[in-house]
């Protein structure tokens, strides 16, 4: 059975005429970015997901839907969530998991919706500059939705974020580039670099074989799209499945290059972590030691949004076509943006006044533990210890040992002093602890995907595993192998069976 090639759809009829609409209908089985994205879409009630009208001139001809928790504090964050092709606001609301964290963390969510009047397959037109540039088309309509939500919900204009899947991910990247003064952060799920394409044909190239530009070239595309003189940039998360054949994994590397360059930082991760669902997180810190860019690579996942149904604190969403049961991307994205800081639903606890601990250092590690020490803070009754931004323990003295860690993994820690009333003060500067040993991981993908993910290389049209140099056959998307990573940069063939 051959792989489906889903339709991108045609540009808006009023610009291109009926001829392109007829062309798009004829090409519905051959174009890309939306294969099977139509999932069963439970209809949300008016009490949960509500249409908002009168949000501006709406040059992009979009619809605005919003979710406001029953309890929403003043100056709460705002998240904009963009669906994929053939999907809707209701579909994304039902599957993505964002309403759960809007309730628990206290923020509103705007779900923009496009339709067939704009694009034959209800895609956001990320590949049309007239729809994805500042002050134009769909991009301006989304900016007007943000303004309306700020007015209606009293949202904090300094904490507005945008995320999107597939075509919505491509539009997310363009919005971050065009409106860095509006969006404090973004999350691009199975999407494309900003300004990667300005036509349908270029869109195919981006999806299947993205241009291998230098980080500076990618960064220049963002800088040229932003207002002149911009110096403050959004924090960007990139989510990508290693088995994605609709938006190939190489796009994640180009997105990393683009946004690390914009931030003026290198392309070598500050640290990596192994998460659930076969997910590897690579973190790129800014000069102050804060995560500016994060890349989440999900082993074996095809094209779609990562969800993890369940009632656990780190779980979210429901499965469906192109909503894939691996890991809750919305949870990790919300934490990356700091939306969990007000997790009591009432704006968070009153912050303490104690200063940040100094002298935090790693005093020792084993294969599964990391020990920390720091300078005591006057007036501290205890200390809270955070791993990757989440609280993992409390200490009554200026030391702590974290246990149960994965082998061969880097973890970032910070510490805050807690006063006698139980209020935590400012967090310390981060340190990174790397456990000993190495945790084997298994990856099943085509030879082409293995090379773009850095697990193999090609020479003379043939593929070879990195490290072991074992022959894997022709370099193409048709031959599939399982590789087991047994050490840093070392992979062996494991087609007969592979366990971590």
Tab-separated table of C-alpha atoms in Angstrom:
chain	number	residue	atom	x	y	z
A	1	UNK	CA	0.000	0.000	0.000
A	2	UNK	CA	1.528	3.284	-1.041
A	3	UNK	CA	1.768	6.189	1.339
A	4	UNK	CA	-0.994	8.795	0.863
A	5	UNK	CA	-0.016	12.270	-0.243
A	6	UNK	CA	-2.559	14.663	1.271
A	7	UNK	CA	-3.762	17.915	-0.231
A	8	UNK	CA	-2.314	21.271	0.603
A	9	UNK	CA	-5.252	22.917	-1.045
A	10	UNK	CA	-5.418	26.009	-3.185
A	11	UNK	CA	-5.063	29.674	-2.235
A	12	UNK	CA	-8.133	31.784	-1.571
A	13	UNK	CA	-10.598	31.843	-4.487
A	14	UNK	CA	-10.920	35.596	-4.614
A	15	UNK	CA	-7.234	35.797	-5.462
A	16	UNK	CA	-6.742	32.871	-7.777
A	17	UNK	CA	-10.096	32.163	-9.358
A	18	UNK	CA	-12.082	29.017	-9.883
A	19	UNK	CA	-9.405	27.413	-12.036
A	20	UNK	CA	-7.141	26.769	-9.056
A	21	UNK	CA	-10.080	25.486	-7.006
A	22	UNK	CA	-10.776	22.919	-9.725
A	23	UNK	CA	-7.058	22.091	-9.841
A	24	UNK	CA	-6.945	21.590	-6.083
A	25	UNK	CA	-9.936	19.269	-6.167
A	26	UNK	CA	-8.319	17.191	-8.890
A	27	UNK	CA	-5.063	17.024	-6.924
A	28	UNK	CA	-6.706	16.081	-3.637
A	29	UNK	CA	-4.931	12.737	-3.495
A	30	UNK	CA	-1.506	14.002	-4.513
A	31	UNK	CA	-0.568	17.084	-2.537
A	32	UNK	CA	0.773	17.269	1.002
A	33	UNK	CA	0.681	18.384	4.628
A	34	UNK	CA	-2.621	16.967	5.674
A	35	UNK	CA	-2.831	13.251	4.991
A	36	UNK	CA	-5.849	11.934	6.797
A	37	UNK	CA	-5.892	14.845	9.217
A	38	UNK	CA	-9.646	14.620	9.456
A	39	UNK	CA	-10.338	13.124	12.859
A	40	UNK	CA	-13.621	12.439	14.493
A	41	UNK	CA	-14.475	15.843	15.935
A	42	UNK	CA	-16.779	15.835	18.912
A	43	UNK	CA	-18.833	18.992	18.909
A	44	UNK	CA	-18.079	21.198	21.891
A	45	UNK	CA	-20.977	22.857	23.654
A	46	UNK	CA	-21.393	26.621	23.703
A	47	UNK	CA	-20.588	26.542	27.411
A	48	UNK	CA	-17.075	25.297	26.686
A	49	UNK	CA	-15.940	26.348	23.239
A	50	UNK	CA	-17.578	29.588	22.156
A	51	UNK	CA	-17.475	31.479	18.885
A	52	UNK	CA	-16.364	35.100	19.224
A	53	UNK	CA	-17.428	37.628	16.588
A	54	UNK	CA	-16.547	41.223	15.912
A	55	UNK	CA	-12.819	40.821	16.489
A	56	UNK	CA	-11.679	43.196	13.745
A	57	UNK	CA	-11.591	43.694	10.002
A	58	UNK	CA	-10.619	40.009	9.608
A	59	UNK	CA	-8.804	40.259	6.257
A	60	UNK	CA	-7.961	36.555	6.403
A	61	UNK	CA	-11.630	35.486	6.540
A	62	UNK	CA	-11.128	33.329	9.659
A	63	UNK	CA	-13.451	32.386	12.511
A	64	UNK	CA	-12.548	32.886	16.164
A	65	UNK	CA	-13.405	30.354	18.855
A	66	UNK	CA	-12.276	30.587	22.467
A	67	UNK	CA	-12.206	28.592	25.672
A	68	UNK	CA	-12.334	30.479	28.964
A	69	UNK	CA	-12.063	28.496	32.210
A	70	UNK	CA	-14.749	29.058	34.829
A	71	UNK	CA	-12.096	30.686	37.010
A	72	UNK	CA	-9.737	32.994	35.169
A	73	UNK	CA	-7.565	35.411	37.146
A	74	UNK	CA	-6.791	38.880	35.860
A	75	UNK	CA	-3.676	39.224	33.734
A	76	UNK	CA	-3.667	35.510	32.940
A	77	UNK	CA	-1.695	34.118	29.979
A	78	UNK	CA	-3.305	33.534	26.573
A	79	UNK	CA	-2.647	30.611	24.206
A	80	UNK	CA	-3.524	30.570	20.492
A	81	UNK	CA	-3.887	27.023	19.073
A	82	UNK	CA	-3.973	26.438	15.297
A	83	UNK	CA	-5.518	23.267	13.856
A	84	UNK	CA	-4.177	21.249	10.938
A	85	UNK	CA	-5.658	20.856	7.466
A	86	UNK	CA	-9.219	19.451	7.214
A	87	UNK	CA	-9.535	19.974	10.964
A	88	UNK	CA	-11.525	22.593	12.864
A	89	UNK	CA	-11.359	24.584	16.065
A	90	UNK	CA	-13.742	22.089	17.690
A	91	UNK	CA	-11.604	19.144	16.600
A	92	UNK	CA	-8.410	20.661	17.989
A	93	UNK	CA	-10.174	21.682	21.191
A	94	UNK	CA	-11.424	18.117	21.689
A	95	UNK	CA	-8.162	16.260	21.037
A	96	UNK	CA	-5.178	18.497	21.833
A	97	UNK	CA	-5.429	18.610	25.625
A	98	UNK	CA	-5.136	22.389	25.896
A	99	UNK	CA	-8.460	22.875	27.775
A	100	UNK	CA	-7.191	20.646	30.621
A	101	UNK	CA	-4.232	22.894	31.300
A	102	UNK	CA	-6.269	26.051	30.752
A	103	UNK	CA	-8.377	24.853	33.688
A	104	UNK	CA	-5.528	23.714	35.932
A	105	UNK	CA	-3.064	26.522	35.214
A	106	UNK	CA	-5.513	29.352	34.605
A	107	UNK	CA	-5.363	30.790	31.073
A	108	UNK	CA	-7.658	31.298	28.085
A	109	UNK	CA	-7.226	29.588	24.706
A	110	UNK	CA	-8.128	31.000	21.298
A	111	UNK	CA	-8.781	28.446	18.537
A	112	UNK	CA	-8.699	30.193	15.131
A	113	UNK	CA	-10.497	28.356	12.361
A	114	UNK	CA	-10.088	28.517	8.614
A	115	UNK	CA	-12.262	26.791	6.038
A	116	UNK	CA	-12.714	25.757	2.434
A	117	UNK	CA	-13.470	29.320	1.341
A	118	UNK	CA	-9.834	30.134	2.098
A	119	UNK	CA	-8.232	26.825	1.180
A	120	UNK	CA	-9.757	23.767	-0.470
A	121	UNK	CA	-8.685	21.588	2.459
A	122	UNK	CA	-9.159	24.073	5.289
A	123	UNK	CA	-5.405	24.601	5.729
A	124	UNK	CA	-3.955	27.782	7.093
A	125	UNK	CA	-2.085	29.299	4.123
A	126	UNK	CA	1.388	29.176	5.684
A	127	UNK	CA	2.959	29.017	2.202
A	128	UNK	CA	1.321	32.261	0.963
A	129	UNK	CA	3.150	35.449	1.938
A	130	UNK	CA	-0.100	37.401	1.624
A	131	UNK	CA	-1.523	35.325	4.476
A	132	UNK	CA	1.542	34.735	6.649
A	133	UNK	CA	3.241	38.149	6.728
A	134	UNK	CA	2.837	40.886	9.308
A	135	UNK	CA	-0.243	43.003	8.763
A	136	UNK	CA	-1.704	40.782	6.037
A	137	UNK	CA	-4.382	38.162	5.536
A	138	UNK	CA	-4.736	35.307	7.983
A	139	UNK	CA	-1.782	36.462	10.077
A	140	UNK	CA	-3.454	39.806	10.741
A	141	UNK	CA	-6.779	38.110	11.512
A	142	UNK	CA	-5.047	36.019	14.187
A	143	UNK	CA	-3.384	39.130	15.600
A	144	UNK	CA	-6.830	40.746	15.797
A	145	UNK	CA	-8.106	37.699	17.694
A	146	UNK	CA	-5.326	38.192	20.228
A	147	UNK	CA	-6.340	41.831	20.661
A	148	UNK	CA	-9.973	40.816	21.133
A	149	UNK	CA	-9.086	38.160	23.716
A	150	UNK	CA	-6.889	40.591	25.662
A	151	UNK	CA	-9.796	43.047	25.742
A	152	UNK	CA	-12.434	40.434	26.605
A	153	UNK	CA	-10.514	38.305	29.131
A	154	UNK	CA	-8.014	40.797	30.506
A	155	UNK	CA	-5.102	38.640	29.343
A	156	UNK	CA	-1.506	39.626	30.014
A	157	UNK	CA	-0.073	41.027	26.781
A	158	UNK	CA	3.411	39.924	27.857
A	159	UNK	CA	2.327	36.278	28.108
A	160	UNK	CA	0.698	35.441	24.774
A	161	UNK	CA	1.751	32.177	23.101
A	162	UNK	CA	0.950	30.351	19.861
A	163	UNK	CA	1.063	26.696	18.868
A	164	UNK	CA	-0.053	24.709	15.847
A	165	UNK	CA	0.014	21.348	14.079
A	166	UNK	CA	1.249	20.695	10.539
A	167	UNK	CA	-0.040	23.597	8.393
A	168	UNK	CA	-0.920	25.238	11.711
A	169	UNK	CA	2.681	24.642	12.744
A	170	UNK	CA	3.948	26.306	9.586
A	171	UNK	CA	1.702	29.285	10.315
A	172	UNK	CA	2.931	29.312	13.928
A	173	UNK	CA	6.543	29.714	12.781
A	174	UNK	CA	5.541	32.573	10.485
A	175	UNK	CA	3.543	34.298	13.236
A	176	UNK	CA	6.496	34.097	15.621
A	177	UNK	CA	8.678	35.716	12.963
A	178	UNK	CA	6.152	38.375	11.966
A	179	UNK	CA	4.920	39.244	15.469
A	180	UNK	CA	7.763	38.765	17.990
A	181	UNK	CA	6.316	41.765	19.826
A	182	UNK	CA	3.013	39.884	20.303
A	183	UNK	CA	4.032	36.290	21.050
A	184	UNK	CA	6.311	35.485	23.984
A	185	UNK	CA	6.685	31.895	22.845
A	186	UNK	CA	5.593	29.301	20.332
A	187	UNK	CA	5.382	25.564	19.756
A	188	UNK	CA	5.712	24.170	16.243
A	189	UNK	CA	4.303	20.628	15.970
A	190	UNK	CA	5.291	18.745	12.796
A	191	UNK	CA	5.726	22.120	11.113
A	192	UNK	CA	8.090	24.068	8.903
A	193	UNK	CA	10.663	26.858	9.352
A	194	UNK	CA	9.463	30.435	9.053
A	195	UNK	CA	9.414	31.703	5.455
A	196	UNK	CA	10.420	28.285	4.119
A	197	UNK	CA	7.903	28.542	1.270
A	198	UNK	CA	6.023	31.252	-0.610
A	199	UNK	CA	4.313	28.990	-3.156
A	200	UNK	CA	2.660	25.571	-3.375
A	201	UNK	CA	5.604	24.002	-5.209
A	202	UNK	CA	8.062	25.383	-2.656
A	203	UNK	CA	5.862	23.988	0.112
A	204	UNK	CA	6.420	20.444	-1.187
A	205	UNK	CA	10.154	21.000	-1.176
A	206	UNK	CA	10.039	22.193	2.411
A	207	UNK	CA	7.987	19.234	3.564
A	208	UNK	CA	9.888	16.443	1.824
A	209	UNK	CA	13.387	17.870	1.378
A	210	UNK	CA	13.797	21.187	3.208
A	211	UNK	CA	16.495	23.548	1.944
A	212	UNK	CA	19.776	22.995	3.777
A	213	UNK	CA	20.350	26.646	4.656
A	214	UNK	CA	22.906	27.787	7.175
A	215	UNK	CA	21.610	28.857	10.594
A	216	UNK	CA	22.363	32.465	9.658
A	217	UNK	CA	20.357	32.180	6.426
A	218	UNK	CA	17.386	30.748	8.302
A	219	UNK	CA	17.755	33.391	10.995
A	220	UNK	CA	17.836	36.163	8.410
A	221	UNK	CA	14.414	35.063	7.153
A	222	UNK	CA	13.011	35.652	10.652
A	223	UNK	CA	14.793	38.960	11.098
A	224	UNK	CA	13.534	40.217	7.738
A	225	UNK	CA	9.942	39.266	8.631
A	226	UNK	CA	10.034	40.995	12.032
A	227	UNK	CA	9.742	44.722	12.698
A	228	UNK	CA	13.026	46.537	12.134
A	229	UNK	CA	15.143	46.789	15.250
A	230	UNK	CA	13.605	43.779	17.031
A	231	UNK	CA	15.916	42.519	19.780
A	232	UNK	CA	13.567	40.399	21.907
A	233	UNK	CA	12.527	37.036	20.507
A	234	UNK	CA	9.969	34.356	21.457
A	235	UNK	CA	10.974	31.092	23.109
A	236	UNK	CA	10.338	28.248	20.667
A	237	UNK	CA	9.559	24.545	21.124
A	238	UNK	CA	9.797	22.152	18.174
A	239	UNK	CA	7.964	18.789	18.174
A	240	UNK	CA	8.773	16.169	15.546
A	241	UNK	CA	8.215	12.440	15.042
A	242	UNK	CA	11.192	10.535	13.676
A	243	UNK	CA	8.950	8.469	11.359
A	244	UNK	CA	7.079	11.446	9.879
A	245	UNK	CA	6.883	11.056	6.105
A	246	UNK	CA	4.630	14.078	5.528
A	247	UNK	CA	6.885	16.675	7.145
A	248	UNK	CA	10.260	14.934	7.245
A	249	UNK	CA	12.335	15.085	10.448
A	250	UNK	CA	14.977	17.256	8.786
A	251	UNK	CA	12.579	20.164	9.275
A	252	UNK	CA	13.116	19.965	13.021
A	253	UNK	CA	16.837	20.455	12.483
A	254	UNK	CA	16.253	23.454	10.240
A	255	UNK	CA	13.839	24.946	12.786
A	256	UNK	CA	16.436	24.451	15.507
A	257	UNK	CA	19.061	26.165	13.348
A	258	UNK	CA	16.708	29.038	12.585
A	259	UNK	CA	15.648	29.888	16.112
A	260	UNK	CA	18.959	29.254	17.855
A	261	UNK	CA	20.526	31.630	15.349
A	262	UNK	CA	17.857	34.230	16.032
A	263	UNK	CA	18.687	33.931	19.730
A	264	UNK	CA	22.400	34.191	19.000
A	265	UNK	CA	23.227	30.792	20.495
A	266	UNK	CA	24.869	27.682	19.083
A	267	UNK	CA	23.321	24.539	17.682
A	268	UNK	CA	24.833	22.194	20.285
A	269	UNK	CA	22.306	21.425	23.028
A	270	UNK	CA	23.000	22.668	26.530
A	271	UNK	CA	21.558	19.390	27.822
A	272	UNK	CA	19.369	16.482	26.770
A	273	UNK	CA	16.739	14.482	28.616
A	274	UNK	CA	14.900	11.229	27.977
A	275	UNK	CA	11.148	11.667	28.443
A	276	UNK	CA	8.233	9.258	28.189
A	277	UNK	CA	6.887	7.998	24.876
A	278	UNK	CA	10.345	7.489	23.378
A	279	UNK	CA	10.911	11.244	23.437
A	280	UNK	CA	14.311	12.909	23.520
A	281	UNK	CA	14.388	16.549	24.623
A	282	UNK	CA	17.274	18.771	23.520
A	283	UNK	CA	17.492	22.135	25.288
A	284	UNK	CA	19.344	25.200	24.001
A	285	UNK	CA	19.945	27.817	26.697
A	286	UNK	CA	20.342	31.537	26.233
A	287	UNK	CA	23.261	33.468	27.717
A	288	UNK	CA	21.463	33.666	31.081
A	289	UNK	CA	21.067	29.887	31.284
A	290	UNK	CA	17.349	29.860	30.488
A	291	UNK	CA	15.876	27.556	27.853
A	292	UNK	CA	15.336	29.551	24.657
A	293	UNK	CA	14.744	26.697	22.199
A	294	UNK	CA	13.641	23.140	22.908
A	295	UNK	CA	13.441	20.271	20.411
A	296	UNK	CA	11.330	17.204	21.211
A	297	UNK	CA	12.111	14.194	18.977
A	298	UNK	CA	9.651	11.304	19.344
A	299	UNK	CA	11.078	7.965	18.259
A	300	UNK	CA	8.902	6.117	15.734
A	301	UNK	CA	6.080	8.674	15.686
A	302	UNK	CA	4.563	9.558	12.344
A	303	UNK	CA	2.869	12.812	11.354
A	304	UNK	CA	0.612	14.274	14.013
A	305	UNK	CA	0.216	15.861	17.422
A	306	UNK	CA	1.595	13.971	20.414
A	307	UNK	CA	-1.067	13.259	23.058
A	308	UNK	CA	-1.226	10.919	26.049
A	309	UNK	CA	-4.800	10.147	27.142
A	310	UNK	CA	-5.332	9.624	30.853
A	311	UNK	CA	-6.040	11.393	34.115
A	312	UNK	CA	-2.443	11.781	35.279
A	313	UNK	CA	-0.984	15.235	35.838
A	314	UNK	CA	1.286	14.866	32.800
A	315	UNK	CA	-1.350	13.268	30.549
A	316	UNK	CA	-3.759	14.943	28.152
A	317	UNK	CA	-5.832	14.739	25.017
A	318	UNK	CA	-7.623	12.006	23.139
A	319	UNK	CA	-6.387	9.903	20.258
A	320	UNK	CA	-7.677	10.166	16.728
A	321	UNK	CA	-6.371	10.350	13.206
A	322	UNK	CA	-3.138	12.316	13.541
A	323	UNK	CA	-3.525	12.640	17.307
A	324	UNK	CA	-0.977	10.037	18.350
A	325	UNK	CA	-0.653	8.325	21.731
A	326	UNK	CA	2.959	8.987	22.773
A	327	UNK	CA	3.470	11.905	25.177
A	328	UNK	CA	1.389	14.935	26.145
A	329	UNK	CA	2.977	17.702	24.093
A	330	UNK	CA	0.618	20.326	25.531
A	331	UNK	CA	1.789	19.602	29.088
A	332	UNK	CA	5.476	19.945	28.261
A	333	UNK	CA	4.880	22.995	26.089
A	334	UNK	CA	2.885	24.712	28.854
A	335	UNK	CA	5.713	24.032	31.313
A	336	UNK	CA	8.309	25.327	28.848
A	337	UNK	CA	6.372	28.576	28.628
A	338	UNK	CA	6.013	28.758	32.426
A	339	UNK	CA	2.229	28.499	32.379
A	340	UNK	CA	2.316	26.084	35.319
A	341	UNK	CA	3.579	28.780	37.683
A	342	UNK	CA	-0.011	29.619	38.612
A	343	UNK	CA	-1.165	26.014	38.884
A	344	UNK	CA	-3.516	26.618	41.817
A	345	UNK	CA	-5.926	28.178	39.314
A	346	UNK	CA	-6.057	31.439	41.199
A	347	UNK	CA	-2.987	33.125	39.896
A	348	UNK	CA	-0.443	31.175	41.952
A	349	UNK	CA	0.799	31.526	45.475
A	350	UNK	CA	2.116	34.829	46.726
A	351	UNK	CA	5.835	34.758	45.888
A	352	UNK	CA	8.317	34.866	48.723
A	353	UNK	CA	10.891	37.595	49.194
A	354	UNK	CA	13.929	35.449	49.943
A	355	UNK	CA	16.807	35.838	47.480
A	356	UNK	CA	17.870	33.104	45.091
A	357	UNK	CA	20.372	30.649	46.555
A	358	UNK	CA	23.912	31.065	45.268
A	359	UNK	CA	26.689	28.569	44.700
A	360	UNK	CA	24.479	25.763	43.403
A	361	UNK	CA	26.715	22.966	42.145
A	362	UNK	CA	26.683	19.261	41.417
A	363	UNK	CA	28.558	17.495	44.192
A	364	UNK	CA	28.329	14.035	42.661
A	365	UNK	CA	26.441	11.689	40.339
A	366	UNK	CA	25.893	7.969	39.855
A	367	UNK	CA	24.070	6.131	37.078
A	368	UNK	CA	20.718	7.007	38.689
A	369	UNK	CA	21.316	9.879	41.151
A	370	UNK	CA	22.488	13.486	41.229
A	371	UNK	CA	23.645	15.238	44.406
A	372	UNK	CA	23.493	19.022	44.795
A	373	UNK	CA	24.813	21.567	47.275
A	374	UNK	CA	24.351	25.334	47.564
A	375	UNK	CA	24.951	28.228	49.933
A	376	UNK	CA	22.427	28.557	52.748
A	377	UNK	CA	20.050	31.543	52.645
A	378	UNK	CA	19.391	33.550	55.803
A	379	UNK	CA	15.785	33.137	56.916
A	380	UNK	CA	15.166	29.978	54.870
A	381	UNK	CA	13.026	27.342	56.589
A	382	UNK	CA	13.543	24.890	53.724
A	383	UNK	CA	14.413	24.708	50.045
A	384	UNK	CA	12.515	23.569	46.955
A	385	UNK	CA	14.484	21.687	44.313
A	386	UNK	CA	13.408	21.814	40.661
A	387	UNK	CA	14.413	19.488	37.832
A	388	UNK	CA	13.681	20.804	34.352
A	389	UNK	CA	11.388	23.458	35.876
A	390	UNK	CA	9.259	21.005	37.902
A	391	UNK	CA	9.530	20.643	41.655
A	392	UNK	CA	11.044	17.261	42.561
A	393	UNK	CA	11.770	17.608	46.269
A	394	UNK	CA	12.226	19.639	49.437
A	395	UNK	CA	15.350	19.930	51.562
A	396	UNK	CA	15.775	21.286	55.091
A	397	UNK	CA	19.510	21.876	54.571
A	398	UNK	CA	21.590	23.216	51.705
A	399	UNK	CA	21.963	19.860	49.966
A	400	UNK	CA	19.779	17.362	48.131
A	401	UNK	CA	20.133	14.052	46.274
A	402	UNK	CA	17.747	13.341	43.408
A	403	UNK	CA	17.129	9.646	42.770
A	404	UNK	CA	15.526	7.356	40.202
A	405	UNK	CA	17.112	9.094	37.217
A	406	UNK	CA	17.821	7.630	33.787
A	407	UNK	CA	21.381	6.652	32.984
A	408	UNK	CA	23.507	8.756	30.679
A	409	UNK	CA	21.124	11.702	30.831
A	410	UNK	CA	21.621	15.417	31.505
A	411	UNK	CA	19.253	17.125	33.949
A	412	UNK	CA	18.915	20.838	34.729
A	413	UNK	CA	18.373	21.875	38.355
A	414	UNK	CA	17.448	25.065	40.172
A	415	UNK	CA	16.759	25.707	43.863
A	416	UNK	CA	14.561	28.237	45.705
A	417	UNK	CA	14.571	29.186	49.389
A	418	UNK	CA	11.252	28.886	51.271
A	419	UNK	CA	10.419	31.216	54.181
A	420	UNK	CA	8.632	30.358	57.434
A	421	UNK	CA	5.242	31.085	55.823
A	422	UNK	CA	5.892	28.548	53.077
A	423	UNK	CA	6.479	31.030	50.253
A	424	UNK	CA	9.275	30.186	47.813
A	425	UNK	CA	11.564	32.987	46.699
A	426	UNK	CA	13.528	33.431	43.500
A	427	UNK	CA	15.122	30.437	41.821
A	428	UNK	CA	18.871	30.016	41.604
A	429	UNK	CA	20.909	29.977	38.431
A	430	UNK	CA	20.634	26.499	36.814
A	431	UNK	CA	23.252	23.766	36.868
A	432	UNK	CA	23.359	20.608	34.788
A	433	UNK	CA	24.008	17.152	36.214
A	434	UNK	CA	24.717	14.226	33.891
A	435	UNK	CA	24.226	10.716	35.204
A	436	UNK	CA	26.667	7.950	34.390
A	437	UNK	CA	26.145	4.992	32.106
A	438	UNK	CA	24.182	4.913	28.882
A	439	UNK	CA	20.557	3.983	28.250
A	440	UNK	CA	20.165	2.075	24.950
A	441	UNK	CA	17.362	3.333	22.705
A	442	UNK	CA	15.743	1.765	19.655
A	443	UNK	CA	14.635	3.549	16.493
A	444	UNK	CA	12.674	2.104	13.558
A	445	UNK	CA	12.562	4.254	10.433
A	446	UNK	CA	13.445	4.375	6.750
A	447	UNK	CA	17.072	4.705	5.707
A	448	UNK	CA	16.397	8.290	4.672
A	449	UNK	CA	14.864	9.121	8.046
A	450	UNK	CA	17.752	7.502	9.924
A	451	UNK	CA	20.212	9.749	8.088
A	452	UNK	CA	18.217	12.947	8.623
A	453	UNK	CA	17.947	12.078	12.325
A	454	UNK	CA	21.726	11.616	12.597
A	455	UNK	CA	21.679	7.860	13.262
A	456	UNK	CA	23.170	6.881	9.902
A	457	UNK	CA	24.994	8.363	6.944
A	458	UNK	CA	24.936	7.785	3.211
A	459	UNK	CA	27.751	7.296	0.752
A	460	UNK	CA	27.409	6.560	-2.947
A	461	UNK	CA	23.656	6.100	-2.605
A	462	UNK	CA	23.985	3.521	0.185
A	463	UNK	CA	23.244	3.879	3.901
A	464	UNK	CA	25.516	2.957	6.822
A	465	UNK	CA	24.829	3.008	10.562
A	466	UNK	CA	26.802	5.647	12.445
A	467	UNK	CA	29.443	4.206	14.708
A	468	UNK	CA	29.254	0.549	13.637
A	469	UNK	CA	29.248	1.449	9.922
A	470	UNK	CA	26.992	-1.549	9.227
A	471	UNK	CA	25.524	-1.575	5.710
A	472	UNK	CA	21.786	-0.834	5.593
A	473	UNK	CA	21.109	-0.885	1.845
A	474	UNK	CA	20.008	1.840	-0.538
A	475	UNK	CA	19.500	5.377	0.737
A	476	UNK	CA	15.759	5.896	0.225
A	477	UNK	CA	12.426	6.057	2.027
A	478	UNK	CA	11.386	2.501	1.087
A	479	UNK	CA	13.904	0.430	3.059
A	480	UNK	CA	13.210	0.320	6.789
A	481	UNK	CA	15.544	-0.845	9.566
A	482	UNK	CA	15.635	-0.811	13.344
A	483	UNK	CA	18.777	0.711	14.856
A	484	UNK	CA	19.800	0.345	18.485
A	485	UNK	CA	21.941	3.069	20.005
A	486	UNK	CA	24.383	1.405	22.381
A	487	UNK	CA	26.627	4.387	23.120
A	488	UNK	CA	26.812	8.048	22.237
A	489	UNK	CA	26.916	8.236	18.432
A	490	UNK	CA	27.077	4.427	18.042
A	491	UNK	CA	24.240	2.460	16.373
A	492	UNK	CA	23.870	-1.206	15.423
A	493	UNK	CA	21.293	-3.019	13.327
A	494	UNK	CA	18.600	-4.650	15.463
A	495	UNK	CA	15.963	-5.816	12.980
A	496	UNK	CA	15.543	-9.155	14.737
A	497	UNK	CA	14.549	-7.549	18.010
A	498	UNK	CA	15.411	-4.471	19.991
A	499	UNK	CA	14.893	-3.592	23.614
A	500	UNK	CA	16.048	-0.504	25.462
